[in-house]
Amino acid sequence: MATEAAGIDRPLLVDDFLQRRRYQLQLADAAADEHTLVCLPTGLGKTTVSLLVTAERLHEAGGKALFLAPTKPLVQQHADFYREALSIPDDEIVVFTGDVKPDDRAALWDDARIVIATPQVVENDLVGNRISLRDVTHLTFDECHRATGDYAYVYIAERYHADAADPLVTGMSASPGGDTEEIETVCENLGLVNVEVMTEDDADVDEYTHDTDVQWEQVTLPDEVLAIRDALNEVITDRLEKLKQLGVTNTTNPDLSQKDLNKMRGQLKQMMDNDQSEGYKGMSTHAEVMKLRRATELVETQSVESVRRYFERQREAARSSGASKASQRMVADPKVREAMRKAESFDGLHPKFSKARILLAETLGINEGERAILFTESRDTAEALVEFLSASFDVRKFVGQGDKDGSDGMSQKQQQETLDEFKAGEFEVLVSTSVAEEGLDVPEVDLVCFYEPVPTAIRSIQRKGRTGRQAEGKVVVLMAEDTRDEAFFWISRRREKKMASQLTELKQATDDIEDTVGDDGQAGLDAFSGGDAATDDDAPDDDATADAVEAEEGDEGSKGDADAGLTDFAAEARGGDEAGGEDDAGDTEVGDDTADADDDGVVATAGVDEGVEIVVDQRELDSSIAKDLSTRDGLVTRLETLAVGDYVLSDRVAVERKSAADFVDSMLDSDRSMFEQVGELSRAYARPVMIVEGTNLYGQRDIDPNAIRGALASLAVDFDVSVLRTESEEDTTELLATIAKREQETRDREVSVHGEKTTKTRAEQQEYVVSSIADIGPVTARTLLEHFGTVEAVMTAPEDDLLEVEGVGPVTAERIREVVGSEYE
């Protein structure tokens, strides 16, 4: 056992609340001096290290601290700990998640000394200009290995280094990456220049850890389950033969690797980019292979119940509006239907269920253990396990907050209550999906059971960290023999050993890595601080762009507000960044907070108040455009829930943005068509703009190119909308910035948000109701209504009468009668 030690006596800490552990104090002292990555095994108090740094910074530098954690339960857990450990009033330690309304967050931010938040919410508030990072003197990224790609940590770090007056960053993780390059990437993305590593081999750490016994248990699948898998594999082989004929693969083995599938997809995408029609058909076949592979993985590694649910969802998807051909072909294939029938008739038990029950009986009964955790990748499996194990044990589930395919998620309150009850010993078995892996203070347990191997080092280490902290524990991995489980297991073993050795090597080579990230990091910090103002090369040089936006004035303006020439336009594009002034942005969620569902549309004024303003619809936060705009010198972004349009650039210019795929999809959308959206846009704004983003517009969904050209012509001629094409999100960002600067700086126009969605007419509502029946679409709906006269008559018409209507064949007539006449289940 670890020896008892005196408490820590430092400013802002509750006396003797924290146990004095030398390794934590050493790490905190190092992290207080530089932007630092702290690597420490799970369960040994990374949060305490960050709290010690926060307390020192608030005492020495003042300001406020921001602590970011990837999930709502983690945020709440950290907030509770901070309130207990710090002598700061509880109301000055505030929680920011999507459950807190945006305008409430803006007010809470100003008065808080410590904000603990999910990163998506902070990202949204920065883009919306609701909060300022200028006075934040310590920023902690918990589970910082997530700081790659488009994850919100990366954007927040960029803004923090650019905006804060006196920044200090601490990144924390038990497993920062699978190799040195990944670790360096995390450091560069967060601006970290110092690396501090403690392993279980360190003397100061060793006394607080105990051995964890890891073993794996093989199970053999029954013949009935193998028959389901084999039927699906026959279909996969057939589809791979078709792809082989296209020259994108040399194998028809259904057990080919994910790497091979990714390579195949890349070749097909290249064919599509070259406008080869075979590429589109091949991509659809590839999608079918991926769906079938998922089904075989479920039946092999999860349960027959999970594959049953999967098939049901695929059937529903195939019947839905805009269903992919891949889904439709898959569920119609005779071999797949045979597999579905076998799954429906199977009434046995997957051997993993039996093995899990035996392991729990040994741990909790024979060995008199108190608690166990069973992890699974699948929510379907988690729910089935809870139902099965509840006959023998007191079991609860722990899943994410999102509702998925008929399965209700857990609210943050429910998650916290479940963890509290587990810690208190009110039940003995927790069945959890991956949401419980990262950092949640799940109590020490006697057994961690993996229902399936975890093929990534980070997730495996995070999970096994739940046992072996204060007493010896056991980890068991269940594997189905001769299935993907075995491949995943060996991949996980190899990666985990590699990460363990790399953490040791990282500890030994921190100086070299610090030199690498230090040099690159300083360059990055300089870039953060310097902004990214557009250059001459960034400015569009296209007469069509200028003419499209600045169309003939008509009744809108006087002749004195005439079109600018190309020379003037280019000068505006160049001069806007130079003349726009210095950006004052410094004054400015699953698996959960991807958007502010309660955003009431109030424009915030917490940050920059001067500069060219772009109002962004909050639903556009899924793209990188709003974030990119928010980092531009001389630009101010605001978030609203816009009634019409995606971006408002002045009192007369609003933009509807669609990707090439969305453009074609919205032509076919019977719910809210593109023309309805554009009609509302053109009624609300004098200069409506449609941006169609991306290449290969005419290669989407096998739509006749002339139909797409007709839609473009209708937008320009019938709706008087300027249709502009861009190649990418980056290109769209440049175009939006250029138009906004031209409107507000050169034309001296202000931003004004107006317009509202119009209510459908009675005829439109009738068409909508009929078109939704069996997804028959708006054209056939109008024909049916013209023939029968009322919605009621369409609904009650017998099949023979339906067949008399032009455009209605036997399949459509049968589907209408099936939907209208079938009993609701």
Coordinates of C-alpha atoms in Angstrom, one line a residue, residues 324-647:
S324 CA -28.8 4.5 -51.4
K325 CA -28.6 1.8 -54.1
A326 CA -26.2 0.0 -51.9
S327 CA -28.8 -0.4 -49.1
Q328 CA -31.5 -1.4 -51.6
R329 CA -29.3 -4.0 -53.3
M330 CA -28.1 -5.5 -50.1
V331 CA -31.5 -6.1 -48.5
A332 CA -32.9 -7.5 -51.8
D333 CA -30.1 -10.0 -52.3
P334 CA -31.3 -13.6 -51.8
K335 CA -28.3 -14.6 -49.8
V336 CA -28.6 -11.7 -47.5
R337 CA -32.3 -12.4 -47.1
E338 CA -31.4 -16.0 -46.2
A339 CA -28.9 -14.7 -43.6
M340 CA -31.6 -12.4 -42.2
R341 CA -34.0 -15.4 -41.9
K342 CA -31.4 -17.5 -40.2
A343 CA -30.8 -14.6 -37.7
E344 CA -34.5 -14.2 -37.0
S345 CA -34.9 -17.9 -36.3
F346 CA -31.8 -18.3 -34.1
D347 CA -32.9 -18.8 -30.5
G348 CA -29.5 -19.8 -29.0
L349 CA -27.0 -17.9 -27.0
H350 CA -23.8 -16.3 -28.3
P351 CA -20.9 -18.0 -26.4
K352 CA -19.5 -14.7 -25.3
F353 CA -22.6 -14.1 -23.2
S354 CA -22.1 -17.4 -21.4
K355 CA -18.4 -16.7 -20.8
A356 CA -19.1 -13.3 -19.5
R357 CA -21.6 -14.7 -17.0
I358 CA -19.0 -17.3 -15.8
L359 CA -16.3 -14.7 -15.4
L360 CA -18.6 -12.5 -13.3
A361 CA -19.7 -15.5 -11.2
E362 CA -16.1 -16.4 -10.5
T363 CA -15.1 -12.8 -9.7
L364 CA -18.1 -11.6 -7.6
G365 CA -19.1 -15.0 -6.2
I366 CA -16.3 -17.4 -5.7
N367 CA -13.6 -14.7 -5.2
E368 CA -15.9 -12.4 -3.3
G369 CA -15.2 -9.4 -5.5
E370 CA -17.3 -6.3 -5.2
R371 CA -17.4 -4.7 -8.7
A372 CA -16.8 -5.4 -12.3
I373 CA -17.0 -3.5 -15.6
L374 CA -17.9 -5.1 -18.9
F375 CA -16.9 -3.0 -21.9
T376 CA -18.4 -3.4 -25.4
E377 CA -18.2 -1.4 -28.6
S378 CA -21.9 -1.9 -29.4
R379 CA -24.9 -0.3 -27.7
D380 CA -27.1 -3.1 -29.0
T381 CA -24.8 -5.6 -27.3
A382 CA -24.7 -3.5 -24.1
E383 CA -28.5 -3.5 -23.8
A384 CA -28.7 -7.2 -24.6
L385 CA -26.0 -8.0 -22.0
V386 CA -27.8 -6.0 -19.3
E387 CA -31.0 -7.9 -20.0
F388 CA -29.2 -11.3 -20.0
L389 CA -27.0 -10.7 -16.9
S390 CA -29.7 -9.1 -14.8
A391 CA -31.0 -12.6 -14.1
S392 CA -27.9 -13.4 -12.1
F393 CA -26.4 -10.0 -11.0
D394 CA -27.3 -6.5 -10.2
V395 CA -26.4 -4.8 -13.5
R396 CA -26.7 -1.3 -15.0
K397 CA -25.8 0.1 -18.4
F398 CA -23.6 3.2 -19.1
V399 CA -24.0 4.6 -22.6
G400 CA -23.6 7.9 -24.4
Q401 CA -26.2 10.7 -24.4
G402 CA -27.3 10.5 -28.0
D403 CA -30.4 8.5 -29.0
K404 CA -29.3 5.9 -31.6
D405 CA -31.6 3.8 -33.8
G406 CA -34.4 3.3 -31.3
S407 CA -32.0 3.2 -28.3
D408 CA -32.4 5.9 -25.8
G409 CA -29.2 7.5 -24.6
M410 CA -28.5 8.6 -21.0
S411 CA -28.7 12.2 -19.9
Q412 CA -25.7 13.7 -18.1
K413 CA -27.6 13.5 -14.8
Q414 CA -28.4 9.8 -15.4
Q415 CA -24.8 9.1 -16.2
Q416 CA -23.5 10.8 -13.1
E417 CA -26.2 9.1 -10.9
T418 CA -25.2 5.7 -12.3
L419 CA -21.5 6.3 -11.6
D420 CA -22.3 7.5 -8.1
E421 CA -24.4 4.4 -7.3
F422 CA -21.6 2.2 -8.7
K423 CA -19.0 3.8 -6.5
A424 CA -21.4 3.4 -3.5
G425 CA -21.8 -0.3 -4.1
E426 CA -25.5 -0.1 -5.0
F427 CA -24.9 -2.5 -7.9
E428 CA -22.1 -4.7 -8.9
V429 CA -21.8 -4.8 -12.7
L430 CA -21.5 -1.9 -15.0
V431 CA -21.9 -2.7 -18.7
S432 CA -20.5 0.3 -20.6
T433 CA -19.8 1.4 -24.1
S434 CA -16.6 3.4 -24.9
V435 CA -18.0 6.6 -23.3
A436 CA -16.6 5.3 -19.9
E437 CA -13.1 4.9 -21.2
E438 CA -11.6 8.3 -20.9
G439 CA -10.8 9.7 -17.6
L440 CA -14.1 9.2 -15.8
D441 CA -13.5 8.5 -12.2
V442 CA -14.9 5.0 -12.3
P443 CA -14.0 3.3 -9.0
E444 CA -11.4 0.5 -8.7
V445 CA -12.9 -2.8 -9.8
D446 CA -11.9 -6.4 -9.5
L447 CA -12.5 -7.3 -13.1
V448 CA -12.5 -5.4 -16.4
C449 CA -13.9 -7.6 -19.1
F450 CA -13.6 -6.6 -22.8
Y451 CA -16.4 -8.1 -24.8
E452 CA -14.2 -7.7 -27.8
P453 CA -10.5 -6.8 -28.3
V454 CA -9.8 -3.1 -28.8
P455 CA -7.6 -2.5 -31.9
T456 CA -6.1 0.8 -30.8
A457 CA -3.6 1.3 -28.1
I458 CA -5.2 4.4 -26.7
R459 CA -8.5 2.8 -26.0
S460 CA -7.0 -0.4 -24.6
I461 CA -4.9 1.4 -22.1
Q462 CA -7.7 3.8 -21.1
R463 CA -9.9 0.8 -20.4
K464 CA -7.4 -1.3 -18.5
G465 CA -6.7 1.8 -16.4
R466 CA -10.0 1.1 -14.6
T467 CA -8.4 -1.7 -12.6
G468 CA -5.2 -2.2 -10.6
R469 CA -5.0 1.2 -8.9
Q470 CA -5.4 0.3 -5.3
A471 CA -5.6 -3.5 -5.4
E472 CA -4.6 -6.2 -7.7
G473 CA -7.1 -6.6 -10.5
K474 CA -7.8 -8.7 -13.6
V475 CA -8.4 -7.9 -17.2
V476 CA -10.0 -10.5 -19.5
V477 CA -10.5 -10.1 -23.3
L478 CA -13.1 -12.3 -24.9
M479 CA -12.4 -13.5 -28.4
A480 CA -14.3 -15.6 -30.9
E481 CA -12.1 -18.2 -32.5
D482 CA -11.2 -17.8 -36.2
T483 CA -12.8 -14.4 -36.4
R484 CA -11.8 -10.7 -36.7
D485 CA -11.6 -10.8 -32.9
E486 CA -8.2 -12.6 -33.1
A487 CA -6.8 -10.1 -35.6
F488 CA -8.0 -7.2 -33.5
F489 CA -6.4 -8.8 -30.4
W490 CA -3.0 -9.2 -31.9
I491 CA -3.1 -5.7 -33.4
S492 CA -4.0 -4.3 -29.9
R493 CA -1.3 -6.3 -28.2
R494 CA 1.3 -5.1 -30.7
R495 CA 0.2 -1.5 -30.5
E496 CA 0.0 -1.5 -26.7
K497 CA 3.5 -2.9 -26.3
K498 CA 4.7 -0.3 -28.8
M499 CA 3.1 2.5 -26.9
A500 CA 4.5 1.3 -23.6
S501 CA 8.0 1.2 -25.0
Q502 CA 7.5 4.5 -26.7
L503 CA 6.4 6.1 -23.4
T504 CA 9.6 4.8 -21.9
E505 CA 11.5 6.0 -24.9
L506 CA 9.6 9.3 -24.7
K507 CA 10.7 9.7 -21.1
Q508 CA 14.3 9.0 -22.1
A509 CA 14.2 11.2 -25.1
T510 CA 12.2 14.1 -23.9
D511 CA 15.0 16.6 -24.6
D512 CA 15.1 15.6 -28.3
I513 CA 11.4 15.7 -28.7
E514 CA 11.2 19.1 -26.8
D515 CA 13.8 20.4 -29.3
T516 CA 11.6 19.2 -32.2
V517 CA 8.3 20.5 -30.8
G518 CA 10.1 23.5 -29.3
D519 CA 11.4 24.7 -32.6
D520 CA 8.2 23.9 -34.5
G521 CA 6.0 25.0 -31.6
Q522 CA 7.7 28.4 -31.5
A523 CA 7.1 28.8 -35.2
G524 CA 3.5 27.8 -34.6
L525 CA 3.1 30.2 -31.8
D526 CA 4.5 33.0 -34.0
A527 CA 2.0 32.0 -36.6
F528 CA -0.9 31.9 -34.1
S529 CA 0.0 35.4 -33.0
G530 CA 0.6 36.7 -36.5
G531 CA -2.9 35.9 -37.9
D532 CA -3.5 34.7 -41.4
A533 CA -4.5 37.7 -43.4
A534 CA -5.2 37.0 -47.1
T535 CA -2.6 37.9 -49.7
D536 CA -3.0 39.1 -53.2
D537 CA -2.9 35.5 -54.4
D538 CA -5.9 34.7 -52.1
A539 CA -8.2 37.2 -53.8
P540 CA -10.5 35.9 -56.5
D541 CA -9.8 37.4 -59.9
D542 CA -13.1 36.8 -61.7
D543 CA -15.4 39.3 -63.5
A544 CA -18.3 36.8 -63.0
T545 CA -18.0 37.0 -59.2
A546 CA -18.2 40.7 -59.1
D547 CA -20.9 40.9 -61.7
A548 CA -23.0 38.2 -60.1
V549 CA -23.1 39.9 -56.7
E550 CA -23.3 43.4 -57.9
A551 CA -26.1 42.9 -60.5
E552 CA -28.0 45.6 -62.2
E553 CA -29.3 47.9 -59.5
G554 CA -32.9 48.4 -60.6
D555 CA -35.0 49.8 -57.8
E556 CA -32.5 48.9 -55.1
G557 CA -30.0 51.7 -55.5
S558 CA -29.1 54.8 -57.4
K559 CA -26.7 55.1 -60.4
G560 CA -24.1 56.5 -58.1
D561 CA -23.9 53.0 -56.6
A562 CA -22.9 51.4 -59.9
D563 CA -20.9 48.3 -60.5
A564 CA -17.2 48.4 -59.6
G565 CA -14.8 47.4 -62.4
L566 CA -12.5 44.5 -62.2
T567 CA -9.6 46.7 -61.2
D568 CA -11.6 48.2 -58.4
F569 CA -12.8 44.7 -57.3
A570 CA -9.3 43.3 -57.2
A571 CA -8.1 46.3 -55.2
E572 CA -10.9 45.8 -52.7
A573 CA -9.9 42.2 -52.3
R574 CA -6.3 43.1 -51.6
G575 CA -6.9 46.2 -49.6
G576 CA -9.6 44.8 -47.4
D577 CA -7.1 42.9 -45.3
E578 CA -4.7 45.8 -45.1
A579 CA -7.3 48.4 -44.3
G580 CA -9.5 46.3 -42.1
G581 CA -7.5 47.1 -39.0
E582 CA -6.0 44.7 -36.4
D583 CA -8.2 41.9 -35.3
D584 CA -9.4 42.3 -31.8
A585 CA -10.3 38.7 -31.5
G586 CA -8.3 38.6 -28.3
D587 CA -11.4 40.1 -26.7
T588 CA -13.6 37.4 -27.7
E589 CA -20.2 17.8 -26.3
V590 CA -21.4 11.9 -29.1
G591 CA -18.8 10.6 -28.4
D592 CA -21.0 15.2 -27.1
D593 CA -21.9 18.9 -27.7
T594 CA -21.7 19.4 -31.4
A595 CA -24.1 22.3 -31.5
D596 CA -26.0 24.7 -29.2
A597 CA -29.5 23.3 -29.5
D598 CA -30.9 26.1 -27.3
D599 CA -29.3 28.9 -29.2
D600 CA -32.0 31.6 -29.3
G601 CA -30.5 33.6 -32.1
V602 CA -29.3 36.5 -29.9
V603 CA -26.2 38.0 -31.4
A604 CA -23.5 38.1 -28.8
T605 CA -21.3 41.2 -28.3
A606 CA -18.7 39.8 -25.9
G607 CA -15.7 40.1 -28.2
V608 CA -14.7 42.1 -31.2
D609 CA -17.2 44.8 -32.0
E610 CA -15.5 46.4 -35.0
G611 CA -14.6 45.1 -38.4
V612 CA -16.4 43.4 -41.3
E613 CA -19.2 41.3 -39.8
I614 CA -20.4 38.0 -41.1
V615 CA -23.4 36.4 -39.5
V616 CA -23.3 32.6 -39.6
D617 CA -26.1 30.2 -39.2
Q618 CA -25.1 27.9 -36.3
R619 CA -25.9 24.8 -38.4
E620 CA -22.9 25.7 -40.5
L621 CA -20.5 24.9 -37.7
D622 CA -20.1 21.4 -39.1
S623 CA -17.9 22.9 -41.8
S624 CA -14.5 24.6 -41.2
I625 CA -15.7 27.9 -42.9
A626 CA -17.0 29.7 -39.8
K627 CA -13.9 28.8 -37.8
D628 CA -11.6 30.0 -40.6
L629 CA -13.5 33.2 -40.9
S630 CA -13.3 33.8 -37.1
T631 CA -9.5 33.8 -37.2
R632 CA -9.2 36.4 -40.0
D633 CA -7.9 39.9 -39.3
G634 CA -10.6 42.5 -39.7
L635 CA -13.5 40.0 -39.7
V636 CA -16.0 39.4 -36.9
T637 CA -18.2 36.3 -36.9
R638 CA -21.6 36.1 -35.1
L639 CA -23.7 33.0 -34.6
E640 CA -27.5 33.0 -35.1
T641 CA -30.1 30.6 -35.9
L642 CA -31.0 32.1 -39.3
A643 CA -34.5 31.8 -40.6
V644 CA -33.2 31.9 -44.2
G645 CA -29.7 31.5 -45.6
D646 CA -26.5 30.3 -44.2
Y647 CA -24.4 33.5 -44.1

